[in-house]
Amino acid sequence: MTSKGVAPGPRAYRAMSEEERRSQSRRTDGEPVLDFSVGRVNEDSTPYIDYHSVDVLLSLQHPRTEEPAELTFYITGQVQELLFKLMFTEVNRVRDLLFDDRVDDALRHLRRIERVQRVLTACWEPVSTLTPTEFAGFRDQLGTASGFQSYMYRQLEFSLGNKERRMAEAYRAVPWLYEQVTAVLRAPGLYDAVLSLLHRRGRVPGSCVPREYAAPYVPDPLVEEAWGAVYRSPADDPQLHALAEALAELNYQYSRWRTTHLLTVERIMGYKPGTGGTLGVEWLRRVAEHRFFPELWSVRTEL
């Protein structure tokens, strides 16, 4: 990694056209190519390794103890970080599509996000198999390291609208990281794009569209009223109705991830304090109660 936390760019690589693939398949009678040097650019590698940087990826696991279960904890944590990155990228894509009034495209990407979230939640399954003694066998080596410090997770939370300036300030000691997280804090989030869309479609006044993106979002009765109208007459704007349900699904799946995290922690370590200074399960339970897009939840009581 460089000093700014960015890995080197992709390696030299030879692409292949559809016609080349068809020609190759004819030459092999549809059997796999077992000469891995075919199409290779780097002599000490294979095309698959080069495309995915597999050798680098598989060299990044460094357990600190002899406890076998630590690798389960280690790898699933890394996988979740990658999925946070994927989800963050997709959430920002949906935001931009909504600002461009490309609602159908945004809905397609929201369906993809839902699939990513299901995989993210499933990542807790291997960790949940750790016994309390297995976890205790390596937990001390975590020191003060905590998932709470994940900057990819924090950027994802900001992009979804859970913005709190002090959470960005926690990264101030690492300049490149502070700059990156703060940029996301100050940028419009997904719900900002949604509210802008509601305004352009005449559902809410301009006063409902936030202009200070870094500020925590405050629920607005006019926005709740607008969502109520969408639900009561879905045929009037099927896109908005579909968007409302897709956002509710996103929030539902995110809450499932949080709740599964809570249950996994309770199962493998009980009510011990967290490594990052929290009360552990008690703190996770409070976090699990948070909801994005608040009016989409409060309106359900009124329907």
PDB file of C-alpha atoms in Angstrom:
ATOM      1  CA  MET A   1       0.000   0.000   0.000  1.00  0.00           C
ATOM      2  CA  THR A   2       1.143   3.532  -0.635  1.00  0.00           C
ATOM      3  CA  SER A   3       1.273   6.259   1.993  1.00  0.00           C
ATOM      4  CA  LYS A   4      -2.299   7.216   1.087  1.00  0.00           C
ATOM      5  CA  GLY A   5      -3.698   3.724   1.495  1.00  0.00           C
ATOM      6  CA  VAL A   6      -4.045   3.088  -2.236  1.00  0.00           C
ATOM      7  CA  ALA A   7      -2.735  -0.127  -3.762  1.00  0.00           C
ATOM      8  CA  PRO A   8      -0.682  -0.050  -6.991  1.00  0.00           C
ATOM      9  CA  GLY A   9      -2.703  -0.086 -10.195  1.00  0.00           C
ATOM     10  CA  PRO A  10      -3.577  -3.159 -12.264  1.00  0.00           C
ATOM     11  CA  ARG A  11      -0.783  -5.230 -13.796  1.00  0.00           C
ATOM     12  CA  ALA A  12      -0.027  -5.491 -17.481  1.00  0.00           C
ATOM     13  CA  TYR A  13      -2.714  -7.673 -18.937  1.00  0.00           C
ATOM     14  CA  ARG A  14      -3.832  -8.893 -22.364  1.00  0.00           C
ATOM     15  CA  ALA A  15      -7.539  -8.578 -23.094  1.00  0.00           C
ATOM     16  CA  MET A  16      -9.413 -10.955 -25.431  1.00  0.00           C
ATOM     17  CA  SER A  17     -12.238 -10.300 -27.869  1.00  0.00           C
ATOM     18  CA  GLU A  18     -15.357 -12.421 -28.338  1.00  0.00           C
ATOM     19  CA  GLU A  19     -14.052 -13.653 -31.701  1.00  0.00           C
ATOM     20  CA  GLU A  20     -10.754 -14.702 -30.095  1.00  0.00           C
ATOM     21  CA  ARG A  21     -12.645 -16.641 -27.423  1.00  0.00           C
ATOM     22  CA  ARG A  22     -14.714 -18.451 -30.054  1.00  0.00           C
ATOM     23  CA  SER A  23     -11.593 -19.298 -32.036  1.00  0.00           C
ATOM     24  CA  GLN A  24      -9.841 -20.617 -28.941  1.00  0.00           C
ATOM     25  CA  SER A  25     -12.844 -22.753 -28.022  1.00  0.00           C
ATOM     26  CA  ARG A  26     -12.819 -24.305 -31.491  1.00  0.00           C
ATOM     27  CA  ARG A  27      -9.128 -25.133 -31.175  1.00  0.00           C
ATOM     28  CA  THR A  28      -9.641 -26.879 -27.836  1.00  0.00           C
ATOM     29  CA  ASP A  29     -12.954 -28.550 -28.787  1.00  0.00           C
ATOM     30  CA  GLY A  30     -14.495 -26.741 -25.845  1.00  0.00           C
ATOM     31  CA  GLU A  31     -12.056 -28.113 -23.297  1.00  0.00           C
ATOM     32  CA  PRO A  32     -10.228 -25.780 -20.865  1.00  0.00           C
ATOM     33  CA  VAL A  33      -6.812 -24.449 -21.827  1.00  0.00           C
ATOM     34  CA  LEU A  34      -4.334 -26.236 -19.571  1.00  0.00           C
ATOM     35  CA  ASP A  35      -1.344 -24.260 -20.732  1.00  0.00           C
ATOM     36  CA  PHE A  36      -1.722 -21.347 -18.307  1.00  0.00           C
ATOM     37  CA  SER A  37       0.935 -19.383 -20.166  1.00  0.00           C
ATOM     38  CA  VAL A  38      -1.530 -18.738 -23.009  1.00  0.00           C
ATOM     39  CA  GLY A  39      -2.364 -15.046 -23.005  1.00  0.00           C
ATOM     40  CA  ARG A  40       0.090 -14.447 -20.207  1.00  0.00           C
ATOM     41  CA  VAL A  41       1.954 -11.131 -19.962  1.00  0.00           C
ATOM     42  CA  ASN A  42       3.912 -11.728 -16.759  1.00  0.00           C
ATOM     43  CA  GLU A  43       6.212 -14.740 -16.816  1.00  0.00           C
ATOM     44  CA  ASP A  44       5.862 -15.590 -13.133  1.00  0.00           C
ATOM     45  CA  SER A  45       2.082 -15.477 -13.070  1.00  0.00           C
ATOM     46  CA  THR A  46      -1.112 -16.529 -14.866  1.00  0.00           C
ATOM     47  CA  PRO A  47      -3.816 -14.331 -16.437  1.00  0.00           C
ATOM     48  CA  TYR A  48      -6.252 -15.194 -13.644  1.00  0.00           C
ATOM     49  CA  ILE A  49      -3.757 -14.219 -10.946  1.00  0.00           C
ATOM     50  CA  ASP A  50      -2.986 -10.980 -12.748  1.00  0.00           C
ATOM     51  CA  TYR A  51      -6.622 -10.004 -13.292  1.00  0.00           C
ATOM     52  CA  HIS A  52      -7.685 -10.509  -9.663  1.00  0.00           C
ATOM     53  CA  SER A  53      -4.279  -9.883  -8.024  1.00  0.00           C
ATOM     54  CA  VAL A  54      -4.871 -13.236  -6.333  1.00  0.00           C
ATOM     55  CA  ASP A  55      -1.320 -13.595  -5.046  1.00  0.00           C
ATOM     56  CA  VAL A  56      -1.557 -10.210  -3.344  1.00  0.00           C
ATOM     57  CA  LEU A  57      -5.037 -10.918  -1.998  1.00  0.00           C
ATOM     58  CA  LEU A  58      -4.039 -14.262  -0.482  1.00  0.00           C
ATOM     59  CA  SER A  59      -0.914 -12.789   1.084  1.00  0.00           C
ATOM     60  CA  LEU A  60      -2.878 -10.308   3.209  1.00  0.00           C
ATOM     61  CA  GLN A  61      -3.877 -12.688   6.019  1.00  0.00           C
ATOM     62  CA  HIS A  62      -1.654 -12.306   9.078  1.00  0.00           C
ATOM     63  CA  PRO A  63      -3.184 -13.989  12.145  1.00  0.00           C
ATOM     64  CA  ARG A  64      -1.425 -13.038  15.380  1.00  0.00           C
ATOM     65  CA  THR A  65      -1.851 -16.297  17.322  1.00  0.00           C
ATOM     66  CA  GLU A  66      -1.752 -20.059  16.917  1.00  0.00           C
ATOM     67  CA  GLU A  67      -5.509 -20.302  17.521  1.00  0.00           C
ATOM     68  CA  PRO A  68      -6.923 -21.935  14.320  1.00  0.00           C
ATOM     69  CA  ALA A  69     -10.255 -20.097  14.631  1.00  0.00           C
ATOM     70  CA  GLU A  70      -8.538 -16.728  14.252  1.00  0.00           C
ATOM     71  CA  LEU A  71      -8.306 -17.205  10.488  1.00  0.00           C
ATOM     72  CA  THR A  72     -12.103 -17.476  10.282  1.00  0.00           C
ATOM     73  CA  PHE A  73     -12.456 -14.158  12.088  1.00  0.00           C
ATOM     74  CA  TYR A  74      -9.659 -12.577  10.041  1.00  0.00           C
ATOM     75  CA  ILE A  75     -10.831 -13.550   6.562  1.00  0.00           C
ATOM     76  CA  THR A  76     -14.533 -12.828   7.137  1.00  0.00           C
ATOM     77  CA  GLY A  77     -13.557  -9.362   8.378  1.00  0.00           C
ATOM     78  CA  GLN A  78     -11.594  -8.744   5.193  1.00  0.00           C
ATOM     79  CA  VAL A  79     -14.447 -10.035   3.041  1.00  0.00           C
ATOM     80  CA  GLN A  80     -16.849  -7.644   4.756  1.00  0.00           C
ATOM     81  CA  GLU A  81     -14.512  -4.738   4.048  1.00  0.00           C
ATOM     82  CA  LEU A  82     -14.562  -5.626   0.354  1.00  0.00           C
ATOM     83  CA  LEU A  83     -18.358  -5.847   0.410  1.00  0.00           C
ATOM     84  CA  PHE A  84     -18.568  -2.469   2.175  1.00  0.00           C
ATOM     85  CA  LYS A  85     -16.529  -1.041  -0.702  1.00  0.00           C
ATOM     86  CA  LEU A  86     -18.793  -2.649  -3.295  1.00  0.00           C
ATOM     87  CA  MET A  87     -21.947  -1.467  -1.565  1.00  0.00           C
ATOM     88  CA  PHE A  88     -20.568   2.048  -1.093  1.00  0.00           C
ATOM     89  CA  THR A  89     -19.780   2.229  -4.808  1.00  0.00           C
ATOM     90  CA  GLU A  90     -23.246   1.012  -5.767  1.00  0.00           C
ATOM     91  CA  VAL A  91     -25.020   3.370  -3.342  1.00  0.00           C
ATOM     92  CA  ASN A  92     -23.189   6.329  -4.878  1.00  0.00           C
ATOM     93  CA  ARG A  93     -24.114   5.099  -8.341  1.00  0.00           C
ATOM     94  CA  VAL A  94     -27.788   4.976  -7.343  1.00  0.00           C
ATOM     95  CA  ARG A  95     -27.505   8.484  -5.904  1.00  0.00           C
ATOM     96  CA  ASP A  96     -26.087   9.837  -9.156  1.00  0.00           C
ATOM     97  CA  LEU A  97     -28.694   8.041 -11.261  1.00  0.00           C
ATOM     98  CA  LEU A  98     -31.485   9.567  -9.179  1.00  0.00           C
ATOM     99  CA  PHE A  99     -30.016  13.043  -9.540  1.00  0.00           C
ATOM    100  CA  ASP A 100     -30.132  12.381 -13.305  1.00  0.00           C
ATOM    101  CA  ASP A 101     -33.770  11.193 -13.127  1.00  0.00           C
ATOM    102  CA  ARG A 102     -32.780   7.705 -14.271  1.00  0.00           C
ATOM    103  CA  VAL A 103     -35.050   5.984 -11.779  1.00  0.00           C
ATOM    104  CA  ASP A 104     -35.396   2.640 -13.553  1.00  0.00           C
ATOM    105  CA  ASP A 105     -31.611   2.296 -13.731  1.00  0.00           C
ATOM    106  CA  ALA A 106     -31.377   3.253 -10.059  1.00  0.00           C
ATOM    107  CA  LEU A 107     -33.910   0.550  -9.167  1.00  0.00           C
ATOM    108  CA  ARG A 108     -31.837  -2.042 -11.017  1.00  0.00           C
ATOM    109  CA  HIS A 109     -28.758  -1.122  -8.999  1.00  0.00           C
ATOM    110  CA  LEU A 110     -30.765  -1.147  -5.779  1.00  0.00           C
ATOM    111  CA  ARG A 111     -31.654  -4.770  -6.536  1.00  0.00           C
ATOM    112  CA  ARG A 112     -27.943  -5.488  -6.850  1.00  0.00           C
ATOM    113  CA  ILE A 113     -27.282  -3.772  -3.523  1.00  0.00           C
ATOM    114  CA  GLU A 114     -29.852  -6.020  -1.886  1.00  0.00           C
ATOM    115  CA  ARG A 115     -27.964  -9.093  -3.120  1.00  0.00           C
ATOM    116  CA  VAL A 116     -24.696  -7.684  -1.794  1.00  0.00           C
ATOM    117  CA  GLN A 117     -26.337  -7.069   1.573  1.00  0.00           C
ATOM    118  CA  ARG A 118     -27.518 -10.680   1.800  1.00  0.00           C
ATOM    119  CA  VAL A 119     -23.955 -11.870   1.253  1.00  0.00           C
ATOM    120  CA  LEU A 120     -22.728  -9.338   3.810  1.00  0.00           C
ATOM    121  CA  THR A 121     -25.115 -10.670   6.439  1.00  0.00           C
ATOM    122  CA  ALA A 122     -24.162 -14.260   5.616  1.00  0.00           C
ATOM    123  CA  CYS A 123     -20.553 -13.381   6.463  1.00  0.00           C
ATOM    124  CA  TRP A 124     -21.498 -13.566  10.142  1.00  0.00           C
ATOM    125  CA  GLU A 125     -22.336 -17.277   9.794  1.00  0.00           C
ATOM    126  CA  PRO A 126     -18.722 -18.570   9.919  1.00  0.00           C
ATOM    127  CA  VAL A 127     -17.908 -16.182  12.794  1.00  0.00           C
ATOM    128  CA  SER A 128     -20.940 -17.398  14.753  1.00  0.00           C
ATOM    129  CA  THR A 129     -19.381 -20.872  14.917  1.00  0.00           C
ATOM    130  CA  LEU A 130     -16.538 -19.625  17.131  1.00  0.00           C
ATOM    131  CA  THR A 131     -16.824 -20.861  20.699  1.00  0.00           C
ATOM    132  CA  PRO A 132     -16.184 -18.393  23.537  1.00  0.00           C
ATOM    133  CA  THR A 133     -12.878 -20.113  24.330  1.00  0.00           C
ATOM    134  CA  GLU A 134     -11.753 -19.991  20.696  1.00  0.00           C
ATOM    135  CA  PHE A 135     -12.493 -16.285  20.472  1.00  0.00           C
ATOM    136  CA  ALA A 136     -10.787 -15.637  23.797  1.00  0.00           C
ATOM    137  CA  GLY A 137      -7.746 -17.462  22.406  1.00  0.00           C
ATOM    138  CA  PHE A 138      -6.915 -14.534  20.122  1.00  0.00           C
ATOM    139  CA  ARG A 139      -9.080 -11.597  21.229  1.00  0.00           C
ATOM    140  CA  ASP A 140      -6.341  -9.946  23.305  1.00  0.00           C
ATOM    141  CA  GLN A 141      -4.287  -9.551  20.131  1.00  0.00           C
ATOM    142  CA  LEU A 142      -6.924  -7.198  18.735  1.00  0.00           C
ATOM    143  CA  GLY A 143      -5.763  -4.558  21.180  1.00  0.00           C
ATOM    144  CA  THR A 144      -7.951  -1.509  20.505  1.00  0.00           C
ATOM    145  CA  ALA A 145      -8.708  -2.583  16.930  1.00  0.00           C
ATOM    146  CA  SER A 146     -12.453  -2.553  16.333  1.00  0.00           C
ATOM    147  CA  GLY A 147     -14.803  -2.713  13.368  1.00  0.00           C
ATOM    148  CA  PHE A 148     -16.035   0.652  14.618  1.00  0.00           C
ATOM    149  CA  GLN A 149     -12.818   2.086  13.133  1.00  0.00           C
ATOM    150  CA  SER A 150     -13.575   0.790   9.627  1.00  0.00           C
ATOM    151  CA  TYR A 151     -13.383   3.776   7.304  1.00  0.00           C
ATOM    152  CA  MET A 152     -15.174   1.896   4.519  1.00  0.00           C
ATOM    153  CA  TYR A 153     -18.071   1.194   6.881  1.00  0.00           C
ATOM    154  CA  ARG A 154     -18.122   4.823   8.015  1.00  0.00           C
ATOM    155  CA  GLN A 155     -18.212   6.089   4.440  1.00  0.00           C
ATOM    156  CA  LEU A 156     -21.053   3.691   3.681  1.00  0.00           C
ATOM    157  CA  GLU A 157     -23.016   4.968   6.680  1.00  0.00           C
ATOM    158  CA  PHE A 158     -22.450   8.559   5.551  1.00  0.00           C
ATOM    159  CA  SER A 159     -23.509   7.785   1.988  1.00  0.00           C
ATOM    160  CA  LEU A 160     -26.745   6.263   3.296  1.00  0.00           C
ATOM    161  CA  GLY A 161     -27.471   9.369   5.357  1.00  0.00           C
ATOM    162  CA  ASN A 162     -26.318   8.520   8.883  1.00  0.00           C
ATOM    163  CA  LYS A 163     -24.059  11.563   9.140  1.00  0.00           C
ATOM    164  CA  GLU A 164     -22.365  12.740  12.289  1.00  0.00           C
ATOM    165  CA  ARG A 165     -19.357  15.039  12.123  1.00  0.00           C
ATOM    166  CA  ARG A 166     -17.654  13.639  15.224  1.00  0.00           C
ATOM    167  CA  MET A 167     -17.441  10.258  13.517  1.00  0.00           C
ATOM    168  CA  ALA A 168     -15.318  11.843  10.810  1.00  0.00           C
ATOM    169  CA  GLU A 169     -13.214  13.727  13.363  1.00  0.00           C
ATOM    170  CA  ALA A 170     -12.126  10.389  14.817  1.00  0.00           C
ATOM    171  CA  TYR A 171      -9.899   9.946  11.737  1.00  0.00           C
ATOM    172  CA  ARG A 172      -8.144  13.312  12.013  1.00  0.00           C
ATOM    173  CA  ALA A 173      -4.881  11.706  13.196  1.00  0.00           C
ATOM    174  CA  VAL A 174      -4.526  10.025   9.780  1.00  0.00           C
ATOM    175  CA  PRO A 175      -4.543  12.939   7.276  1.00  0.00           C
ATOM    176  CA  TRP A 176      -5.239  11.023   4.031  1.00  0.00           C
ATOM    177  CA  LEU A 177      -8.004   9.068   5.721  1.00  0.00           C
ATOM    178  CA  TYR A 178      -9.546  12.117   7.374  1.00  0.00           C
ATOM    179  CA  GLU A 179      -9.657  13.864   4.007  1.00  0.00           C
ATOM    180  CA  GLN A 180     -11.336  10.871   2.380  1.00  0.00           C
ATOM    181  CA  VAL A 181     -13.981  10.344   5.067  1.00  0.00           C
ATOM    182  CA  THR A 182     -14.695  14.063   5.399  1.00  0.00           C
ATOM    183  CA  ALA A 183     -15.252  14.329   1.652  1.00  0.00           C
ATOM    184  CA  VAL A 184     -18.013  11.714   1.911  1.00  0.00           C
ATOM    185  CA  LEU A 185     -19.488  13.499   4.924  1.00  0.00           C
ATOM    186  CA  ARG A 186     -19.773  16.722   2.929  1.00  0.00           C
ATOM    187  CA  ALA A 187     -21.083  15.104  -0.245  1.00  0.00           C
ATOM    188  CA  PRO A 188     -24.772  14.487  -0.932  1.00  0.00           C
ATOM    189  CA  GLY A 189     -25.973  11.097   0.220  1.00  0.00           C
ATOM    190  CA  LEU A 190     -28.518   8.719  -1.262  1.00  0.00           C
ATOM    191  CA  TYR A 191     -31.501  10.225   0.556  1.00  0.00           C
ATOM    192  CA  ASP A 192     -30.493  13.719  -0.564  1.00  0.00           C
ATOM    193  CA  ALA A 193     -30.909  12.509  -4.142  1.00  0.00           C
ATOM    194  CA  VAL A 194     -34.248  10.899  -3.256  1.00  0.00           C
ATOM    195  CA  LEU A 195     -35.590  14.104  -1.689  1.00  0.00           C
ATOM    196  CA  SER A 196     -34.390  16.089  -4.696  1.00  0.00           C
ATOM    197  CA  LEU A 197     -36.326  13.698  -6.930  1.00  0.00           C
ATOM    198  CA  LEU A 198     -39.461  14.109  -4.802  1.00  0.00           C
ATOM    199  CA  HIS A 199     -39.117  17.875  -5.172  1.00  0.00           C
ATOM    200  CA  ARG A 200     -38.672  17.722  -8.954  1.00  0.00           C
ATOM    201  CA  ARG A 201     -41.829  15.615  -9.184  1.00  0.00           C
ATOM    202  CA  GLY A 202     -43.788  18.144  -7.165  1.00  0.00           C
ATOM    203  CA  ARG A 203     -44.159  15.938  -4.096  1.00  0.00           C
ATOM    204  CA  VAL A 204     -42.321  18.168  -1.587  1.00  0.00           C
ATOM    205  CA  PRO A 205     -41.334  21.854  -1.482  1.00  0.00           C
ATOM    206  CA  GLY A 206     -37.724  22.957  -1.918  1.00  0.00           C
ATOM    207  CA  SER A 207     -37.429  23.468   1.833  1.00  0.00           C
ATOM    208  CA  CYS A 208     -37.441  19.676   2.239  1.00  0.00           C
ATOM    209  CA  VAL A 209     -34.253  19.247   0.201  1.00  0.00           C
ATOM    210  CA  PRO A 210     -31.167  19.529   2.451  1.00  0.00           C
ATOM    211  CA  ARG A 211     -28.572  22.098   1.457  1.00  0.00           C
ATOM    212  CA  GLU A 212     -26.033  21.284   4.183  1.00  0.00           C
ATOM    213  CA  TYR A 213     -25.106  17.724   3.349  1.00  0.00           C
ATOM    214  CA  ALA A 214     -22.815  17.216   6.346  1.00  0.00           C
ATOM    215  CA  ALA A 215     -25.569  17.893   8.883  1.00  0.00           C
ATOM    216  CA  PRO A 216     -27.539  15.035  10.476  1.00  0.00           C
ATOM    217  CA  TYR A 217     -30.856  14.560   8.717  1.00  0.00           C
ATOM    218  CA  VAL A 218     -33.940  15.761  10.601  1.00  0.00           C
ATOM    219  CA  PRO A 219     -37.225  13.996   9.714  1.00  0.00           C
ATOM    220  CA  ASP A 220     -39.755  16.266   8.018  1.00  0.00           C
ATOM    221  CA  PRO A 221     -43.558  15.841   8.308  1.00  0.00           C
ATOM    222  CA  LEU A 222     -43.939  17.067   4.718  1.00  0.00           C
ATOM    223  CA  VAL A 223     -41.703  14.261   3.475  1.00  0.00           C
ATOM    224  CA  GLU A 224     -43.719  11.727   5.473  1.00  0.00           C
ATOM    225  CA  GLU A 225     -46.879  13.158   3.949  1.00  0.00           C
ATOM    226  CA  ALA A 226     -45.383  12.802   0.459  1.00  0.00           C
ATOM    227  CA  TRP A 227     -44.500   9.165   1.018  1.00  0.00           C
ATOM    228  CA  GLY A 228     -47.990   8.578   2.395  1.00  0.00           C
ATOM    229  CA  ALA A 229     -49.476   9.907  -0.849  1.00  0.00           C
ATOM    230  CA  VAL A 230     -47.162   7.643  -2.868  1.00  0.00           C
ATOM    231  CA  TYR A 231     -48.309   4.581  -0.920  1.00  0.00           C
ATOM    232  CA  ARG A 232     -51.991   5.470  -0.979  1.00  0.00           C
ATOM    233  CA  SER A 233     -51.996   5.932  -4.761  1.00  0.00           C
ATOM    234  CA  PRO A 234     -49.129   3.837  -6.120  1.00  0.00           C
ATOM    235  CA  ALA A 235     -50.512   3.914  -9.661  1.00  0.00           C
ATOM    236  CA  ASP A 236     -50.043   7.695  -9.808  1.00  0.00           C
ATOM    237  CA  ASP A 237     -46.255   7.234  -9.879  1.00  0.00           C
ATOM    238  CA  PRO A 238     -45.198   3.571  -9.983  1.00  0.00           C
ATOM    239  CA  GLN A 239     -41.522   4.543 -10.070  1.00  0.00           C
ATOM    240  CA  LEU A 240     -41.726   6.403  -6.772  1.00  0.00           C
ATOM    241  CA  HIS A 241     -43.649   3.540  -5.196  1.00  0.00           C
ATOM    242  CA  ALA A 242     -41.043   1.042  -6.380  1.00  0.00           C
ATOM    243  CA  LEU A 243     -38.272   3.335  -5.134  1.00  0.00           C
ATOM    244  CA  ALA A 244     -39.916   3.619  -1.702  1.00  0.00           C
ATOM    245  CA  GLU A 245     -40.050  -0.157  -1.362  1.00  0.00           C
ATOM    246  CA  ALA A 246     -36.497  -0.613  -2.655  1.00  0.00           C
ATOM    247  CA  LEU A 247     -35.204   1.854  -0.070  1.00  0.00           C
ATOM    248  CA  ALA A 248     -37.196   0.127   2.660  1.00  0.00           C
ATOM    249  CA  GLU A 249     -35.646  -3.177   1.555  1.00  0.00           C
ATOM    250  CA  LEU A 250     -32.156  -1.652   1.658  1.00  0.00           C
ATOM    251  CA  ASN A 251     -32.794  -0.475   5.207  1.00  0.00           C
ATOM    252  CA  TYR A 252     -34.330  -3.810   6.189  1.00  0.00           C
ATOM    253  CA  GLN A 253     -31.320  -5.758   4.928  1.00  0.00           C
ATOM    254  CA  TYR A 254     -28.921  -3.335   6.613  1.00  0.00           C
ATOM    255  CA  SER A 255     -30.769  -3.771   9.897  1.00  0.00           C
ATOM    256  CA  ARG A 256     -30.557  -7.545   9.474  1.00  0.00           C
ATOM    257  CA  TRP A 257     -26.779  -7.208   9.141  1.00  0.00           C
ATOM    258  CA  ARG A 258     -26.600  -5.072  12.296  1.00  0.00           C
ATOM    259  CA  THR A 259     -28.843  -7.431  14.263  1.00  0.00           C
ATOM    260  CA  THR A 260     -26.926 -10.503  13.134  1.00  0.00           C
ATOM    261  CA  HIS A 261     -23.727  -8.756  14.192  1.00  0.00           C
ATOM    262  CA  LEU A 262     -25.264  -8.152  17.611  1.00  0.00           C
ATOM    263  CA  LEU A 263     -26.342 -11.779  18.028  1.00  0.00           C
ATOM    264  CA  THR A 264     -22.991 -13.102  16.843  1.00  0.00           C
ATOM    265  CA  VAL A 265     -21.091 -10.959  19.324  1.00  0.00           C
ATOM    266  CA  GLU A 266     -23.441 -11.975  22.142  1.00  0.00           C
ATOM    267  CA  ARG A 267     -22.947 -15.618  21.232  1.00  0.00           C
ATOM    268  CA  ILE A 268     -19.141 -15.644  21.113  1.00  0.00           C
ATOM    269  CA  MET A 269     -18.268 -13.206  23.919  1.00  0.00           C
ATOM    270  CA  GLY A 270     -21.360 -12.414  25.957  1.00  0.00           C
ATOM    271  CA  TYR A 271     -21.556  -8.975  27.554  1.00  0.00           C
ATOM    272  CA  LYS A 272     -17.854  -8.153  27.722  1.00  0.00           C
ATOM    273  CA  PRO A 273     -16.772  -4.611  26.751  1.00  0.00           C
ATOM    274  CA  GLY A 274     -15.819  -4.050  23.127  1.00  0.00           C
ATOM    275  CA  THR A 275     -12.203  -3.598  22.051  1.00  0.00           C
ATOM    276  CA  GLY A 276     -12.999  -0.109  20.761  1.00  0.00           C
ATOM    277  CA  GLY A 277     -14.232   1.187  24.127  1.00  0.00           C
ATOM    278  CA  THR A 278     -17.953   0.460  23.796  1.00  0.00           C
ATOM    279  CA  LEU A 279     -20.111  -1.632  26.097  1.00  0.00           C
ATOM    280  CA  GLY A 280     -20.176  -4.298  23.417  1.00  0.00           C
ATOM    281  CA  VAL A 281     -23.603  -5.895  23.011  1.00  0.00           C
ATOM    282  CA  GLU A 282     -25.435  -3.028  24.736  1.00  0.00           C
ATOM    283  CA  TRP A 283     -23.931  -0.509  22.299  1.00  0.00           C
ATOM    284  CA  LEU A 284     -24.622  -2.736  19.282  1.00  0.00           C
ATOM    285  CA  ARG A 285     -28.254  -3.040  20.379  1.00  0.00           C
ATOM    286  CA  ARG A 286     -28.632   0.750  20.317  1.00  0.00           C
ATOM    287  CA  VAL A 287     -26.996   0.945  16.889  1.00  0.00           C
ATOM    288  CA  ALA A 288     -29.320  -1.757  15.561  1.00  0.00           C
ATOM    289  CA  GLU A 289     -32.313   0.453  16.332  1.00  0.00           C
ATOM    290  CA  HIS A 290     -31.190   3.138  13.868  1.00  0.00           C
ATOM    291  CA  ARG A 291     -33.141   3.508  10.613  1.00  0.00           C
ATOM    292  CA  PHE A 292     -32.160   5.266   7.401  1.00  0.00           C
ATOM    293  CA  PHE A 293     -34.804   7.205   5.419  1.00  0.00           C
ATOM    294  CA  PRO A 294     -36.878   7.784   8.598  1.00  0.00           C
ATOM    295  CA  GLU A 295     -40.110   8.977   6.987  1.00  0.00           C
ATOM    296  CA  LEU A 296     -40.363   5.745   5.033  1.00  0.00           C
ATOM    297  CA  TRP A 297     -40.675   3.986   8.381  1.00  0.00           C
ATOM    298  CA  SER A 298     -42.817   6.447  10.296  1.00  0.00           C
ATOM    299  CA  VAL A 299     -45.341   6.646   7.450  1.00  0.00           C
ATOM    300  CA  ARG A 300     -46.156   2.977   7.891  1.00  0.00           C
ATOM    301  CA  THR A 301     -47.892   3.745  11.151  1.00  0.00           C
ATOM    302  CA  GLU A 302     -50.184   6.198   9.354  1.00  0.00           C
ATOM    303  CA  LEU A 303     -51.161   4.000   6.413  1.00  0.00           C
TER     304      LEU A 303
END
